[in-house]
Short mmCIF file of C-alpha atoms in Angstrom, two decimals:
data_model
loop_
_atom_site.label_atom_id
_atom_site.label_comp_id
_atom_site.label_asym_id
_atom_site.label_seq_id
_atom_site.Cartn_x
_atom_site.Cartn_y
_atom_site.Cartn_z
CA UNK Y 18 10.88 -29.31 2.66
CA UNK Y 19 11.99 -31.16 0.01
CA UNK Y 20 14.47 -30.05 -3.39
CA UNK Y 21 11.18 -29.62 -5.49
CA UNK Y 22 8.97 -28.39 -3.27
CA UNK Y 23 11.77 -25.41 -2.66
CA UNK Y 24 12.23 -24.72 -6.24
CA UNK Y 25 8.52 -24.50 -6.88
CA UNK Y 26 7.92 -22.02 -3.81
CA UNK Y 27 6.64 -18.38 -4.93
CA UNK Y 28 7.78 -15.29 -4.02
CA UNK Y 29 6.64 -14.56 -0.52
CA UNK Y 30 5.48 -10.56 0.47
CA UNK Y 31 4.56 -9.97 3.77
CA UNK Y 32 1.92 -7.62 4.55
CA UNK Y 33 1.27 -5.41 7.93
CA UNK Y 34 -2.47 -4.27 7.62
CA UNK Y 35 -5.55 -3.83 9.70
CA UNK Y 36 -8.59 -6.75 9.34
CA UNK Y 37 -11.50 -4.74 6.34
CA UNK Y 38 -14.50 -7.48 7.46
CA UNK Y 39 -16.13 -6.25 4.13
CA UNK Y 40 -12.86 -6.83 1.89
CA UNK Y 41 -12.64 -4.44 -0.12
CA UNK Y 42 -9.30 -2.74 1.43
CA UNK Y 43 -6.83 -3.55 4.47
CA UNK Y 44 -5.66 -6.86 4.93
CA UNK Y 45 -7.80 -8.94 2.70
CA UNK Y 46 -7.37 -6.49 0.29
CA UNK Y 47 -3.47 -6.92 0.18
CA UNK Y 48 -3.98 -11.51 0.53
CA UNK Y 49 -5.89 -11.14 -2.67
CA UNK Y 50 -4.05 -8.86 -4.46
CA UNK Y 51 -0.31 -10.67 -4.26
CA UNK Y 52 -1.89 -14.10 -4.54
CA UNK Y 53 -3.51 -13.02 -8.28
CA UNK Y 54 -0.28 -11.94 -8.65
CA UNK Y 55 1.63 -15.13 -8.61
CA UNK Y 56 3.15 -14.65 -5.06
CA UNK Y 57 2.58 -16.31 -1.75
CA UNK Y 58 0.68 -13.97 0.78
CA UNK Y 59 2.23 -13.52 4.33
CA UNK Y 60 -0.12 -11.19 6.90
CA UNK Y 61 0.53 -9.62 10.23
CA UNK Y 62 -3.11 -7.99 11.58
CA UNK Y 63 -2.29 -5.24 13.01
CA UNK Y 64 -5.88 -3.87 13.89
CA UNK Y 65 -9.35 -4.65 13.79
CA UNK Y 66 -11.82 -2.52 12.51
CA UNK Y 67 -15.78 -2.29 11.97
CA UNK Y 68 -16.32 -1.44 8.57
CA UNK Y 69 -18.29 -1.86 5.30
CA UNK Y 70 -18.63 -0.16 1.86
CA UNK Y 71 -19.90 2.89 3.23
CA UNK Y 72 -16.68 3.90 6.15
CA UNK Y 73 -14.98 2.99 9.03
CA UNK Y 74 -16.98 3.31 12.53
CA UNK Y 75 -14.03 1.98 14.73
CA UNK Y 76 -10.45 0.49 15.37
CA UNK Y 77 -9.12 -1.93 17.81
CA UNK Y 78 -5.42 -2.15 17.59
CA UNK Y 79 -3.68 -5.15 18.39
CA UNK Y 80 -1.18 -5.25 21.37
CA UNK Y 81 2.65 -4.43 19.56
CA UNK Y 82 4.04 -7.39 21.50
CA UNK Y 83 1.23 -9.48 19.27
CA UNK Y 84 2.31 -7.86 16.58
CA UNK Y 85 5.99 -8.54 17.33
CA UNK Y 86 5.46 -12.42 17.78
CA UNK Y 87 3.41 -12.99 14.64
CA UNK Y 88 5.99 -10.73 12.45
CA UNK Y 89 9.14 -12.75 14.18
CA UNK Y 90 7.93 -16.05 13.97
CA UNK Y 91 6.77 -16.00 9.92
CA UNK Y 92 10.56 -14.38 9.47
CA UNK Y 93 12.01 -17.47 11.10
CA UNK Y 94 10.32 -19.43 9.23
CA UNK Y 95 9.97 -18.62 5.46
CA UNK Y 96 12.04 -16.14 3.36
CA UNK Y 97 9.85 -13.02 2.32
CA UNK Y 98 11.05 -11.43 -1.07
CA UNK Y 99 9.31 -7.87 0.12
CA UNK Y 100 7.14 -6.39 2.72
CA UNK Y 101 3.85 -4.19 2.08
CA UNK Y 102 2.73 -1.88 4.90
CA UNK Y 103 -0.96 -0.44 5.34
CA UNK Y 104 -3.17 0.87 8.32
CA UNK Y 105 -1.05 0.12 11.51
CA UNK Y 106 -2.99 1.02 13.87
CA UNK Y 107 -0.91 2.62 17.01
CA UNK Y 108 2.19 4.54 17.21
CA UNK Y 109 3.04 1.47 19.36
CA UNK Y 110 3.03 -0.99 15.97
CA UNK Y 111 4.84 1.65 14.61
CA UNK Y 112 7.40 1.66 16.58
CA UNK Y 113 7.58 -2.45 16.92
CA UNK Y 114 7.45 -2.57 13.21
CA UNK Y 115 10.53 -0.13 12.37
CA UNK Y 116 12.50 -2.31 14.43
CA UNK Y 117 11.69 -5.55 12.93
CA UNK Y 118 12.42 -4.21 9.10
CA UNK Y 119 15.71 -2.76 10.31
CA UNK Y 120 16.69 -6.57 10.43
CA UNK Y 121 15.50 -6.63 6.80
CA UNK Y 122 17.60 -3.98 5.13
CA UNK Y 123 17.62 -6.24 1.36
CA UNK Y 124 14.24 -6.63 1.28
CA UNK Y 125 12.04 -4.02 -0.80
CA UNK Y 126 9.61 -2.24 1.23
CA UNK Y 127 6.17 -0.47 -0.14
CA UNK Y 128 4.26 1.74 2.45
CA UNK Y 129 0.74 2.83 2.05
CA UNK Y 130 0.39 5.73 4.19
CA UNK Y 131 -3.34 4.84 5.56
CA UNK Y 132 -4.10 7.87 6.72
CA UNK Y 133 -8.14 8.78 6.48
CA UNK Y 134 -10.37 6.77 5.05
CA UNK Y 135 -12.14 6.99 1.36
CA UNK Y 136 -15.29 8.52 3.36
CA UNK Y 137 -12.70 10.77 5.24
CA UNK Y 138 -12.64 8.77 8.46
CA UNK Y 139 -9.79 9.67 10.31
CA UNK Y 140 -7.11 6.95 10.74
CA UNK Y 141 -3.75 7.96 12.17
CA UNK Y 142 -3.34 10.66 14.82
CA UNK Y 143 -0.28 13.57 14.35
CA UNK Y 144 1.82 11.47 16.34
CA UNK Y 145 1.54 8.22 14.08
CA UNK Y 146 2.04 10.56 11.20
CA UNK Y 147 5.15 11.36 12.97
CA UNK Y 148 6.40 8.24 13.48
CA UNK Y 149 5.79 6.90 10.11
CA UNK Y 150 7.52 9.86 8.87
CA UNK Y 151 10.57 9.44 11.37
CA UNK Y 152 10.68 5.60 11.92
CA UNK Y 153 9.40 4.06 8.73
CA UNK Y 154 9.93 6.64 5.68
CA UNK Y 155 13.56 5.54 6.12
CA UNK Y 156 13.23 2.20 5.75
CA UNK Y 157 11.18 2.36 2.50
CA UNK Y 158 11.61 1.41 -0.82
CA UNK Y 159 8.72 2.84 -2.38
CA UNK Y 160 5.69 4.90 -0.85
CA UNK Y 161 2.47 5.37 -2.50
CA UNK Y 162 0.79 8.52 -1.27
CA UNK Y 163 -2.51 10.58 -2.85
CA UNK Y 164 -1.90 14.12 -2.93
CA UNK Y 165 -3.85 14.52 0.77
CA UNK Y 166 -1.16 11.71 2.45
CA UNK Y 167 1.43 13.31 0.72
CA UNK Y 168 0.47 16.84 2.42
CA UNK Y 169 0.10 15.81 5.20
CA UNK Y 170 2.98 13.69 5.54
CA UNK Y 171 5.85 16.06 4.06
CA UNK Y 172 3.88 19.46 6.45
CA UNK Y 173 5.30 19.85 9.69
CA UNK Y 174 3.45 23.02 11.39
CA UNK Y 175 6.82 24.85 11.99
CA UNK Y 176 8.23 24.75 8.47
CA UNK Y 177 4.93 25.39 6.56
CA UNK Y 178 3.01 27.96 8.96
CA UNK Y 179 1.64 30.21 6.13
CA UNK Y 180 2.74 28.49 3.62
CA UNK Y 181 1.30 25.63 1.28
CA UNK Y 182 3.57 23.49 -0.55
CA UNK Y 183 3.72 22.39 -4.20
CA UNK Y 184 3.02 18.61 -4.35
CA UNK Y 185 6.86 18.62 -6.13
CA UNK Y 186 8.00 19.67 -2.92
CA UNK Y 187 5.77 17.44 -0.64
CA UNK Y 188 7.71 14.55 -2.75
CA UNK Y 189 10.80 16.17 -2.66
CA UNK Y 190 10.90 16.67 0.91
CA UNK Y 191 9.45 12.89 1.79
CA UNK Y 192 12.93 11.49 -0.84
CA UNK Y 193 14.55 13.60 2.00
CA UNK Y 194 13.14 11.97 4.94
CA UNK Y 195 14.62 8.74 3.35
CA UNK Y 196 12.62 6.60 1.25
CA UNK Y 197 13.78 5.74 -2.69
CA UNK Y 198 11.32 6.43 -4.13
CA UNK Y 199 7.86 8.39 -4.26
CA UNK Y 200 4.75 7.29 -6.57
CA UNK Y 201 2.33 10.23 -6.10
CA UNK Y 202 -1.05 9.01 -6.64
CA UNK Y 203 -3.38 11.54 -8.20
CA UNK Y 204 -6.72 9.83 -7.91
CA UNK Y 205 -7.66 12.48 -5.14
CA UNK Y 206 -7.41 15.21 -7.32
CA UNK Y 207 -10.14 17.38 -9.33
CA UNK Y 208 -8.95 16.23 -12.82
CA UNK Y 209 -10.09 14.62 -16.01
CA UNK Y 210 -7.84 11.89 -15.93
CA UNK Y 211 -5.60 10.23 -12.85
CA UNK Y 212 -2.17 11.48 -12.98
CA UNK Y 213 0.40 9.39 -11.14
CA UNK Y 214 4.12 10.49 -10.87
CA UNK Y 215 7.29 8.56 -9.77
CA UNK Y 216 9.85 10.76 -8.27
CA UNK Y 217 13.20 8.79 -6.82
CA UNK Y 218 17.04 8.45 -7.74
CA UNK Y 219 20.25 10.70 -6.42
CA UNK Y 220 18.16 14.16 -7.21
CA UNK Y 221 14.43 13.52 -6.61
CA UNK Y 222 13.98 13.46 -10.49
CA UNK Y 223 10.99 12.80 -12.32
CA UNK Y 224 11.11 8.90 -13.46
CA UNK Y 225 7.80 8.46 -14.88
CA UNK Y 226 4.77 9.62 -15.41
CA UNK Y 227 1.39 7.83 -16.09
CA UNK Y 228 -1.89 8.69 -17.10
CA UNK Y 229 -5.28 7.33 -17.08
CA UNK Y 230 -8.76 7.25 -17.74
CA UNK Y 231 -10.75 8.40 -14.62
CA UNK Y 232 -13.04 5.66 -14.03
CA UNK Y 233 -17.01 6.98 -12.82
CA UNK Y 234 -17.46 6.21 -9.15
CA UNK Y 235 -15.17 5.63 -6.04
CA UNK Y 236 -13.29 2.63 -5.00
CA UNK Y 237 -13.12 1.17 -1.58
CA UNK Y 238 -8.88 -0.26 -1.82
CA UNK Y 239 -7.48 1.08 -4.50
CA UNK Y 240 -4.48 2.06 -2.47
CA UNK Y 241 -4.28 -1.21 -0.98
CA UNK Y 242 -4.30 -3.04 -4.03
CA UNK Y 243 -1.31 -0.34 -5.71
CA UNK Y 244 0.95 -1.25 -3.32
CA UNK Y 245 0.13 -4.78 -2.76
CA UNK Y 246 0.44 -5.12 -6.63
CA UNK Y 247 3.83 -2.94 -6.52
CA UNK Y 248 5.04 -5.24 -3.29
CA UNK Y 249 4.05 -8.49 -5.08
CA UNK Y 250 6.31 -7.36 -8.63
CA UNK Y 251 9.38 -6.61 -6.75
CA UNK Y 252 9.32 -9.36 -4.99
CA UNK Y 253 8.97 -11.31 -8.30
CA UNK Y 254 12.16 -8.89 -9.17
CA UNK Y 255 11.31 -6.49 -11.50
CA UNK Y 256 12.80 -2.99 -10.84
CA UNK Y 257 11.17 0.09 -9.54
CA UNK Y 258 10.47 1.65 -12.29
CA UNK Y 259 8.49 -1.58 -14.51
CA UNK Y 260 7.11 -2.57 -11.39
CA UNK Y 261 5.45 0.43 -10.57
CA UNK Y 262 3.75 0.26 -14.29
CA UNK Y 263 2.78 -3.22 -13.95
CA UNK Y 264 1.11 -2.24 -10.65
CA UNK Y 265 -0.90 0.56 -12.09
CA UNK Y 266 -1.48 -1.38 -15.04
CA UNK Y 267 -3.07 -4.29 -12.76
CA UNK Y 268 -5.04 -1.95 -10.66
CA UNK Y 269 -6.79 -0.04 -13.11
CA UNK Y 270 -8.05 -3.33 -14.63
CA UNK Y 271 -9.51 -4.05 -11.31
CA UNK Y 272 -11.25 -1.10 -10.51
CA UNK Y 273 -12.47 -0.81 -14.35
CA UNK Y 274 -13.49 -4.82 -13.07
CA UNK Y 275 -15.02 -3.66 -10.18
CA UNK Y 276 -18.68 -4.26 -8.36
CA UNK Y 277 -20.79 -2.38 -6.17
CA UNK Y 278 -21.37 -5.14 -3.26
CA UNK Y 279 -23.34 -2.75 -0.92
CA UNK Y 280 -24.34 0.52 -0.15
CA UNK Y 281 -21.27 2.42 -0.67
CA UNK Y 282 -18.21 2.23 -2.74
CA UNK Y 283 -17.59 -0.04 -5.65
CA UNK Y 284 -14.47 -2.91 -4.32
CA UNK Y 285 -12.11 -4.06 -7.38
CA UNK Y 286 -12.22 -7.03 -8.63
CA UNK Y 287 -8.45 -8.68 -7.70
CA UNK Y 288 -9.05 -11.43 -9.90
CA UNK Y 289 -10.54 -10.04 -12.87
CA UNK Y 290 -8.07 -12.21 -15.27
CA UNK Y 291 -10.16 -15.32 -13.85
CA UNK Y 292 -13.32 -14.28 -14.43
CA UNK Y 293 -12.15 -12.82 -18.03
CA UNK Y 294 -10.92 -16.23 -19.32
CA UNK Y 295 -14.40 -17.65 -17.41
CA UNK Y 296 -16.48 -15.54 -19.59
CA UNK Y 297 -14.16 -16.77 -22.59
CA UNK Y 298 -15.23 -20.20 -21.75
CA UNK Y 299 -18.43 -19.40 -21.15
CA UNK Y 300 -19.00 -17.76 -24.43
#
């Protein structure tokens, strides 16, 4: 590689994420989202699935030791500026992955918590929830939860038998586990507008708040493309906080952008500044 070449090399932000054949979420989801976003996209597959607007009839997870060699040999290659993780697949990739970012302490980490999908198709067993909770919440920079994830994740049967905890504490007590910082996603909830809440620093404060229109309809990888988006700005180096607006800022103009391709959901539209300054033209 040559002086210029190097200097004119974007950000790169690796993504762990499961193949969505229709793309609408997963790991085409994630390629499109950084790439509108200026940065170069990086993929390890850690699953296939069979899905389409509609839901998720089944997963094939890929062997860890696959996982492993296609994670290792992009790191020894090219320099990743921050890594975005989605639908894993196996407690086995979770285990494979933990150990590869604990090489990678620097480098900003965003973690979907793929849990179920948008039809309610379930997509990580109790003891993957574990694991993400005990191997990965540590190593994260930020993670992007809706209120269910966020339940679910920061319950443990024991502690909570009886009991039903305030999504303050559900954030509070996933800061403990380990990760920075917490952007609760309210797009799950019963509300006239979306509601989504930072929560991060030395006490587990409040560090923004933002609020906004409830679009009509549901959206096949609108997690995906939050914390691709979020990934893909700190890797171009903005901090938490103004990365996390851009990020919601970006993904609300896709899904207000988005199309209804099949049967089910509506997909965003990851590169709706294109076709905006097409129609420009156009007109």
């Amino acid at each position: 590689m040559n002086q210029n070449t190097a200097r004119l090399s974007p950000p790169m932000v690796l993504t762990f994420a499961a193949s969505d054949p229709s793309g609408g979420a997963g790991l085409q989801a994630d390629l499109m989202t950084i790439a509108s976003m200026g940065c170069h996209p990086l993929s390890v597959t850690t699953a296939l699935t069979v899905q389409d607007t509609v839901g998720v009839s089944s997963i094939l997870a890929i062997d860890a030791d696959w996982v492993d060699d296609q994670a290792r040999t992009l790191l020894e290659d090219m320099p990743v500026a921050a890594f975005k993780i989605g639908l894993l697949g196996s407690i086995e990739n979770i285990v494979v992955i933990a150990e590869i970012l604990a090489d990678y302490p620097g480098v900003p980490l965003v973690l979907d918590p793929v849990l179920a999908s948008g039809r309610g198709d379930e997509l990580a067993d109790e003891e993957m929830v574990a694991g993400l909770r005990d191997l990965l919440l540590p190593l994260t920079t930020v993670l992007t939860p809706n209120t269910l994830e966020a339940r679910r994740l920061a319950t443990t049967g024991d502690q909570d038998e009886g009991q039903h905890p305030t999504l303050v504490d559900c954030a509070q007590r996933l800061l403990s586990s380990g990760c920075e910082y917490v952007l609760l996603t309210g797009t799950h909830d019963s509300t006239p507008r979306v509601v989504n809440s930072l929560y991060g620093g030395p006490d587990g404060q409040l560090l923004r708040r933002d609020v906004w229109d409830r679009l009509p309809g549901s959206y096949h990888g609108s997690g995906c493309t939050l914390a691709s988006a979020l990934a893909a700005q700190l890797a171009i180096g903005l901090p938490v906080s103004d990365a996390t607006g851009a990020a919601q800022e970006y993904t609300w103009q896709a899904l207000a952008a988005g199309f209804r391709a099949g049967m089910g959901q509506f997909l965003p539209d990851r590169f709706f500044r294109m076709h905006a300054a097409d129609s420009v033209r156009d007109g």
